[in-house]
Amino acid sequence: MRFQSRPDHGKVEAMVARLGMLGQEHPVTGVTIWRGCAVVHLHGELDLHNAPLLHRTLIDLIDGGCRRIVVDATALTFCDSVGLGVLIDAFKAMHACGGGLRLAAPDRHVRATLRMTGLIDILGVRDTLQEVLDEFAV
C-alpha cells in the first residue's frame, strides 16, 4: 500500500514554526519530515490539559497534506483517555484520506495503557522510531 506524500510544505513549515512559540506544557517538542513522513515528537504527559494542542498539531499536518504521520512517544511518560482520543481521532482522519498514523517507542506505562485499550495493533505500535520509519517511510 502506498500513501500520497505531497504535503504542502509551506503549511507544514508554518505549523512547525508556531510550535517554537509555545510554552513548556505543549506535548509536542517538534515535527520533522523524514522520507515523506511527518514525525511528531512528544514529551512529558499527554492529558486533558494539553491533548488539544496535540490535536491541533495533527490536524494542521493532515490539512497541510501529510498522509503519513509517525507519533514519536519516546519521551512520553503518561497518556490519559483524552490523549488516547486524540490519537484515535487522528488515526481515523488519516485513514479516511488514504493515509496512515503510527506510534513509535512508548514507554512501559504508556504501552500498558495502549495494551489495555486494544490500541497496540490499531496504531501500529513499534518498539523504536527506526522500526516505524523502516516500515512506513517511502
Short mmCIF file of N, CA and C in Angstrom, two decimals:
data_model
loop_
_atom_site.label_atom_id
_atom_site.label_comp_id
_atom_site.label_asym_id
_atom_site.label_seq_id
_atom_site.Cartn_x
_atom_site.Cartn_y
_atom_site.Cartn_z
N MET A 1 0.84 -1.17 0.00
CA MET A 1 0.00 0.00 0.00
C MET A 1 0.89 1.24 0.00
N ARG A 2 0.64 2.15 -0.91
CA ARG A 2 1.40 3.39 -0.98
C ARG A 2 0.50 4.54 -0.60
N PHE A 3 1.04 5.47 0.12
CA PHE A 3 0.30 6.66 0.51
C PHE A 3 0.84 7.84 -0.28
N GLN A 4 -0.03 8.78 -0.53
CA GLN A 4 0.42 10.02 -1.15
C GLN A 4 1.30 10.75 -0.15
N SER A 5 2.34 11.35 -0.63
CA SER A 5 3.23 12.06 0.29
C SER A 5 3.62 13.41 -0.29
N ARG A 6 2.63 14.21 -0.59
CA ARG A 6 2.89 15.52 -1.13
C ARG A 6 2.31 16.59 -0.19
N PRO A 7 2.91 16.71 1.00
CA PRO A 7 2.39 17.73 1.90
C PRO A 7 2.67 19.12 1.37
N ASP A 8 1.81 20.05 1.72
CA ASP A 8 2.03 21.46 1.42
C ASP A 8 3.09 21.94 2.41
N HIS A 9 4.34 21.99 1.96
CA HIS A 9 5.44 22.28 2.86
C HIS A 9 5.33 23.67 3.48
N GLY A 10 4.71 24.62 2.79
CA GLY A 10 4.51 25.94 3.37
C GLY A 10 3.63 25.88 4.60
N LYS A 11 2.53 25.14 4.51
CA LYS A 11 1.64 25.00 5.66
C LYS A 11 2.32 24.24 6.79
N VAL A 12 3.03 23.18 6.43
CA VAL A 12 3.71 22.37 7.45
C VAL A 12 4.80 23.20 8.13
N GLU A 13 5.59 23.95 7.36
CA GLU A 13 6.65 24.77 7.95
C GLU A 13 6.08 25.84 8.87
N ALA A 14 4.95 26.45 8.48
CA ALA A 14 4.31 27.46 9.33
C ALA A 14 3.85 26.83 10.64
N MET A 15 3.29 25.64 10.56
CA MET A 15 2.83 24.95 11.76
C MET A 15 4.02 24.61 12.66
N VAL A 16 5.10 24.14 12.07
CA VAL A 16 6.29 23.80 12.85
C VAL A 16 6.86 25.06 13.50
N ALA A 17 6.86 26.18 12.80
CA ALA A 17 7.35 27.44 13.37
C ALA A 17 6.52 27.86 14.57
N ARG A 18 5.20 27.66 14.50
CA ARG A 18 4.33 28.01 15.63
C ARG A 18 4.68 27.18 16.86
N LEU A 19 5.12 25.95 16.66
CA LEU A 19 5.47 25.10 17.81
C LEU A 19 6.58 25.73 18.64
N GLY A 20 7.50 26.41 17.98
CA GLY A 20 8.60 27.04 18.69
C GLY A 20 8.16 28.17 19.60
N MET A 21 6.97 28.71 19.39
CA MET A 21 6.47 29.81 20.20
C MET A 21 5.63 29.34 21.37
N LEU A 22 5.41 28.05 21.50
CA LEU A 22 4.52 27.54 22.54
C LEU A 22 5.29 27.27 23.83
N GLY A 23 4.55 27.27 24.93
CA GLY A 23 5.14 27.07 26.24
C GLY A 23 5.52 25.63 26.51
N GLN A 24 6.10 25.40 27.67
CA GLN A 24 6.58 24.08 28.05
C GLN A 24 5.48 23.04 28.18
N GLU A 25 4.22 23.47 28.44
CA GLU A 25 3.17 22.47 28.62
C GLU A 25 2.76 21.81 27.32
N HIS A 26 3.22 22.33 26.20
CA HIS A 26 2.88 21.73 24.92
C HIS A 26 3.51 20.34 24.85
N PRO A 27 2.72 19.31 24.52
CA PRO A 27 3.28 17.96 24.48
C PRO A 27 4.17 17.69 23.28
N VAL A 28 4.13 18.57 22.28
CA VAL A 28 4.91 18.37 21.05
C VAL A 28 6.20 19.18 21.16
N THR A 29 7.34 18.50 21.06
CA THR A 29 8.62 19.21 21.11
C THR A 29 9.12 19.57 19.72
N GLY A 30 8.55 18.98 18.70
CA GLY A 30 8.95 19.30 17.34
C GLY A 30 8.31 18.37 16.33
N VAL A 31 8.39 18.78 15.08
CA VAL A 31 7.92 17.97 13.97
C VAL A 31 9.01 17.98 12.92
N THR A 32 9.39 16.79 12.47
CA THR A 32 10.37 16.69 11.40
C THR A 32 9.75 15.91 10.25
N ILE A 33 10.21 16.19 9.06
CA ILE A 33 9.77 15.44 7.89
C ILE A 33 10.92 14.55 7.47
N TRP A 34 10.68 13.25 7.41
CA TRP A 34 11.72 12.30 7.05
C TRP A 34 11.15 11.27 6.09
N ARG A 35 11.73 11.21 4.89
CA ARG A 35 11.31 10.26 3.85
C ARG A 35 9.80 10.24 3.67
N GLY A 36 9.21 11.40 3.59
CA GLY A 36 7.79 11.51 3.33
C GLY A 36 6.89 11.36 4.53
N CYS A 37 7.45 11.16 5.71
CA CYS A 37 6.66 11.03 6.95
C CYS A 37 6.84 12.28 7.80
N ALA A 38 5.74 12.73 8.38
CA ALA A 38 5.83 13.77 9.41
C ALA A 38 6.02 13.04 10.73
N VAL A 39 7.12 13.33 11.42
CA VAL A 39 7.40 12.71 12.71
C VAL A 39 7.11 13.74 13.79
N VAL A 40 6.12 13.44 14.62
CA VAL A 40 5.69 14.34 15.70
C VAL A 40 6.32 13.83 16.99
N HIS A 41 7.21 14.62 17.58
CA HIS A 41 7.94 14.21 18.78
C HIS A 41 7.20 14.71 20.02
N LEU A 42 6.86 13.78 20.91
CA LEU A 42 6.14 14.13 22.14
C LEU A 42 7.05 14.01 23.36
N HIS A 43 6.67 14.72 24.43
CA HIS A 43 7.39 14.57 25.70
C HIS A 43 6.42 14.79 26.86
N GLY A 44 6.80 14.29 28.02
CA GLY A 44 6.02 14.54 29.23
C GLY A 44 4.69 13.81 29.24
N GLU A 45 3.69 14.49 29.75
CA GLU A 45 2.37 13.90 29.89
C GLU A 45 1.42 14.42 28.81
N LEU A 46 0.60 13.52 28.30
CA LEU A 46 -0.45 13.87 27.35
C LEU A 46 -1.77 13.64 28.07
N ASP A 47 -2.45 14.75 28.39
CA ASP A 47 -3.65 14.62 29.23
C ASP A 47 -4.70 15.66 28.84
N LEU A 48 -5.72 15.73 29.65
CA LEU A 48 -6.85 16.63 29.43
C LEU A 48 -6.40 18.06 29.16
N HIS A 49 -5.34 18.51 29.82
CA HIS A 49 -4.92 19.90 29.73
C HIS A 49 -4.19 20.24 28.45
N ASN A 50 -3.44 19.29 27.90
CA ASN A 50 -2.64 19.63 26.72
C ASN A 50 -2.95 18.79 25.48
N ALA A 51 -3.82 17.80 25.60
CA ALA A 51 -4.16 16.98 24.43
C ALA A 51 -4.72 17.80 23.27
N PRO A 52 -5.51 18.87 23.53
CA PRO A 52 -5.99 19.68 22.41
C PRO A 52 -4.85 20.31 21.59
N LEU A 53 -3.70 20.56 22.22
CA LEU A 53 -2.56 21.11 21.48
C LEU A 53 -2.00 20.08 20.50
N LEU A 54 -1.92 18.82 20.93
CA LEU A 54 -1.50 17.76 20.01
C LEU A 54 -2.54 17.59 18.90
N HIS A 55 -3.81 17.63 19.27
CA HIS A 55 -4.88 17.50 18.27
C HIS A 55 -4.71 18.56 17.18
N ARG A 56 -4.49 19.81 17.57
CA ARG A 56 -4.33 20.91 16.60
C ARG A 56 -3.12 20.65 15.71
N THR A 57 -2.03 20.18 16.29
CA THR A 57 -0.82 19.89 15.51
C THR A 57 -1.10 18.81 14.47
N LEU A 58 -1.75 17.74 14.88
CA LEU A 58 -2.04 16.64 13.96
C LEU A 58 -3.01 17.07 12.86
N ILE A 59 -4.04 17.83 13.22
CA ILE A 59 -5.00 18.31 12.22
C ILE A 59 -4.31 19.26 11.24
N ASP A 60 -3.43 20.13 11.74
CA ASP A 60 -2.69 21.02 10.84
C ASP A 60 -1.85 20.21 9.84
N LEU A 61 -1.22 19.15 10.31
CA LEU A 61 -0.43 18.30 9.40
C LEU A 61 -1.32 17.64 8.35
N ILE A 62 -2.45 17.10 8.79
CA ILE A 62 -3.38 16.45 7.86
C ILE A 62 -3.91 17.45 6.86
N ASP A 63 -4.35 18.61 7.34
CA ASP A 63 -4.86 19.66 6.45
C ASP A 63 -3.77 20.18 5.51
N GLY A 64 -2.50 20.09 5.95
CA GLY A 64 -1.38 20.52 5.12
C GLY A 64 -0.98 19.49 4.07
N GLY A 65 -1.65 18.34 4.06
CA GLY A 65 -1.39 17.34 3.02
C GLY A 65 -0.54 16.16 3.45
N CYS A 66 -0.12 16.09 4.70
CA CYS A 66 0.64 14.93 5.16
C CYS A 66 -0.25 13.70 5.13
N ARG A 67 0.26 12.62 4.61
CA ARG A 67 -0.52 11.38 4.55
C ARG A 67 0.13 10.24 5.32
N ARG A 68 1.28 10.52 5.93
CA ARG A 68 1.92 9.55 6.81
C ARG A 68 2.45 10.31 8.02
N ILE A 69 1.91 9.99 9.17
CA ILE A 69 2.34 10.64 10.42
C ILE A 69 2.83 9.56 11.38
N VAL A 70 4.01 9.81 11.94
CA VAL A 70 4.57 8.96 12.98
C VAL A 70 4.59 9.78 14.26
N VAL A 71 3.96 9.27 15.30
CA VAL A 71 3.99 9.92 16.60
C VAL A 71 5.10 9.25 17.42
N ASP A 72 6.15 10.02 17.69
CA ASP A 72 7.30 9.52 18.44
C ASP A 72 7.03 9.71 19.93
N ALA A 73 6.72 8.61 20.61
CA ALA A 73 6.37 8.66 22.03
C ALA A 73 7.55 8.29 22.94
N THR A 74 8.75 8.38 22.42
CA THR A 74 9.94 8.01 23.18
C THR A 74 10.00 8.72 24.53
N ALA A 75 9.69 10.00 24.56
CA ALA A 75 9.79 10.79 25.79
C ALA A 75 8.42 11.04 26.44
N LEU A 76 7.40 10.34 25.99
CA LEU A 76 6.07 10.48 26.58
C LEU A 76 5.99 9.60 27.83
N THR A 77 5.61 10.18 28.96
CA THR A 77 5.60 9.43 30.22
C THR A 77 4.21 9.05 30.69
N PHE A 78 3.17 9.66 30.11
CA PHE A 78 1.80 9.39 30.56
C PHE A 78 0.84 9.78 29.45
N CYS A 79 -0.24 9.02 29.32
CA CYS A 79 -1.29 9.35 28.36
C CYS A 79 -2.62 8.94 28.96
N ASP A 80 -3.53 9.92 29.11
CA ASP A 80 -4.85 9.60 29.65
C ASP A 80 -5.84 9.34 28.52
N SER A 81 -7.11 9.16 28.88
CA SER A 81 -8.13 8.82 27.88
C SER A 81 -8.33 9.94 26.86
N VAL A 82 -8.13 11.18 27.26
CA VAL A 82 -8.27 12.29 26.31
C VAL A 82 -7.14 12.23 25.28
N GLY A 83 -5.93 11.95 25.74
CA GLY A 83 -4.80 11.79 24.82
C GLY A 83 -5.01 10.64 23.86
N LEU A 84 -5.53 9.52 24.38
CA LEU A 84 -5.84 8.38 23.51
C LEU A 84 -6.89 8.77 22.48
N GLY A 85 -7.87 9.55 22.91
CA GLY A 85 -8.92 10.00 21.98
C GLY A 85 -8.35 10.83 20.84
N VAL A 86 -7.37 11.67 21.14
CA VAL A 86 -6.72 12.48 20.10
C VAL A 86 -6.01 11.57 19.10
N LEU A 87 -5.29 10.57 19.59
CA LEU A 87 -4.60 9.64 18.69
C LEU A 87 -5.59 8.86 17.83
N ILE A 88 -6.69 8.43 18.43
CA ILE A 88 -7.72 7.69 17.68
C ILE A 88 -8.35 8.58 16.62
N ASP A 89 -8.70 9.82 16.99
CA ASP A 89 -9.29 10.76 16.02
C ASP A 89 -8.36 11.00 14.84
N ALA A 90 -7.07 11.21 15.13
CA ALA A 90 -6.10 11.44 14.06
C ALA A 90 -5.94 10.19 13.20
N PHE A 91 -5.92 9.02 13.82
CA PHE A 91 -5.84 7.77 13.07
C PHE A 91 -7.02 7.66 12.11
N LYS A 92 -8.23 7.94 12.59
CA LYS A 92 -9.43 7.87 11.75
C LYS A 92 -9.37 8.89 10.61
N ALA A 93 -8.92 10.11 10.91
CA ALA A 93 -8.82 11.14 9.88
C ALA A 93 -7.81 10.74 8.80
N MET A 94 -6.68 10.17 9.22
CA MET A 94 -5.68 9.73 8.25
C MET A 94 -6.22 8.57 7.40
N HIS A 95 -6.89 7.64 8.03
CA HIS A 95 -7.47 6.51 7.31
C HIS A 95 -8.49 6.99 6.29
N ALA A 96 -9.31 7.97 6.66
CA ALA A 96 -10.35 8.49 5.77
C ALA A 96 -9.77 9.16 4.53
N CYS A 97 -8.57 9.72 4.64
CA CYS A 97 -7.99 10.40 3.48
C CYS A 97 -6.93 9.54 2.79
N GLY A 98 -6.89 8.26 3.12
CA GLY A 98 -5.96 7.35 2.44
C GLY A 98 -4.56 7.34 3.01
N GLY A 99 -4.39 7.90 4.19
CA GLY A 99 -3.07 7.94 4.82
C GLY A 99 -2.99 6.99 5.99
N GLY A 100 -2.00 7.23 6.84
CA GLY A 100 -1.83 6.38 8.00
C GLY A 100 -1.11 7.09 9.12
N LEU A 101 -1.33 6.60 10.33
CA LEU A 101 -0.68 7.12 11.52
C LEU A 101 -0.14 5.94 12.31
N ARG A 102 1.11 6.06 12.79
CA ARG A 102 1.73 5.01 13.59
C ARG A 102 2.31 5.64 14.85
N LEU A 103 2.46 4.82 15.88
CA LEU A 103 3.00 5.26 17.16
C LEU A 103 4.30 4.52 17.43
N ALA A 104 5.34 5.27 17.78
CA ALA A 104 6.67 4.68 17.99
C ALA A 104 7.14 4.84 19.43
N ALA A 105 7.70 3.77 19.97
CA ALA A 105 8.51 3.75 21.18
C ALA A 105 7.84 4.28 22.45
N PRO A 106 6.61 3.88 22.73
CA PRO A 106 6.04 4.32 24.01
C PRO A 106 6.73 3.60 25.18
N ASP A 107 6.82 4.29 26.33
CA ASP A 107 7.43 3.64 27.49
C ASP A 107 6.48 2.58 28.04
N ARG A 108 6.91 1.87 29.06
CA ARG A 108 6.13 0.72 29.53
C ARG A 108 4.78 1.12 30.11
N HIS A 109 4.69 2.31 30.71
CA HIS A 109 3.42 2.76 31.27
C HIS A 109 2.41 3.09 30.17
N VAL A 110 2.88 3.83 29.18
CA VAL A 110 2.01 4.19 28.05
C VAL A 110 1.65 2.93 27.27
N ARG A 111 2.61 2.05 27.08
CA ARG A 111 2.36 0.79 26.36
C ARG A 111 1.31 -0.05 27.09
N ALA A 112 1.35 -0.09 28.41
CA ALA A 112 0.35 -0.84 29.19
C ALA A 112 -1.05 -0.27 28.95
N THR A 113 -1.15 1.05 28.91
CA THR A 113 -2.45 1.69 28.63
C THR A 113 -2.93 1.32 27.23
N LEU A 114 -2.03 1.36 26.27
CA LEU A 114 -2.39 1.01 24.89
C LEU A 114 -2.81 -0.45 24.79
N ARG A 115 -2.13 -1.32 25.52
CA ARG A 115 -2.47 -2.74 25.50
C ARG A 115 -3.86 -2.96 26.11
N MET A 116 -4.13 -2.32 27.25
CA MET A 116 -5.43 -2.48 27.92
C MET A 116 -6.59 -1.99 27.06
N THR A 117 -6.33 -0.98 26.24
CA THR A 117 -7.39 -0.41 25.40
C THR A 117 -7.46 -1.05 24.02
N GLY A 118 -6.55 -1.97 23.72
CA GLY A 118 -6.57 -2.64 22.42
C GLY A 118 -6.02 -1.80 21.28
N LEU A 119 -5.24 -0.77 21.60
CA LEU A 119 -4.74 0.14 20.56
C LEU A 119 -3.35 -0.22 20.04
N ILE A 120 -2.70 -1.20 20.63
CA ILE A 120 -1.34 -1.56 20.19
C ILE A 120 -1.32 -1.88 18.70
N ASP A 121 -2.19 -2.76 18.25
CA ASP A 121 -2.21 -3.16 16.84
C ASP A 121 -2.83 -2.09 15.96
N ILE A 122 -3.87 -1.44 16.44
CA ILE A 122 -4.56 -0.42 15.64
C ILE A 122 -3.61 0.71 15.27
N LEU A 123 -2.81 1.16 16.24
CA LEU A 123 -1.90 2.28 15.99
C LEU A 123 -0.54 1.82 15.47
N GLY A 124 -0.38 0.53 15.20
CA GLY A 124 0.88 0.04 14.64
C GLY A 124 2.07 0.34 15.53
N VAL A 125 1.90 0.14 16.84
CA VAL A 125 2.95 0.48 17.80
C VAL A 125 4.18 -0.41 17.58
N ARG A 126 5.34 0.23 17.58
CA ARG A 126 6.62 -0.48 17.47
C ARG A 126 7.53 -0.02 18.59
N ASP A 127 8.55 -0.82 18.88
CA ASP A 127 9.45 -0.54 20.00
C ASP A 127 10.35 0.67 19.77
N THR A 128 10.69 0.94 18.52
CA THR A 128 11.60 2.06 18.24
C THR A 128 11.05 2.92 17.10
N LEU A 129 11.49 4.15 17.09
CA LEU A 129 11.14 5.05 16.00
C LEU A 129 11.69 4.51 14.68
N GLN A 130 12.89 3.97 14.72
CA GLN A 130 13.50 3.45 13.49
C GLN A 130 12.68 2.32 12.88
N GLU A 131 12.12 1.45 13.71
CA GLU A 131 11.27 0.36 13.19
C GLU A 131 10.08 0.92 12.42
N VAL A 132 9.43 1.92 12.99
CA VAL A 132 8.27 2.51 12.33
C VAL A 132 8.69 3.15 11.02
N LEU A 133 9.77 3.91 11.04
CA LEU A 133 10.21 4.59 9.83
C LEU A 133 10.62 3.59 8.75
N ASP A 134 11.27 2.51 9.13
CA ASP A 134 11.66 1.50 8.15
C ASP A 134 10.44 0.87 7.48
N GLU A 135 9.37 0.67 8.24
CA GLU A 135 8.15 0.06 7.70
C GLU A 135 7.29 1.05 6.92
N PHE A 136 7.31 2.30 7.34
CA PHE A 136 6.29 3.26 6.94
C PHE A 136 6.76 4.30 5.94
N ALA A 137 8.05 4.62 5.94
CA ALA A 137 8.56 5.67 5.06
C ALA A 137 8.71 5.16 3.64
N VAL A 138 8.74 6.11 2.70
CA VAL A 138 8.91 5.74 1.29
C VAL A 138 10.38 5.64 0.95
#
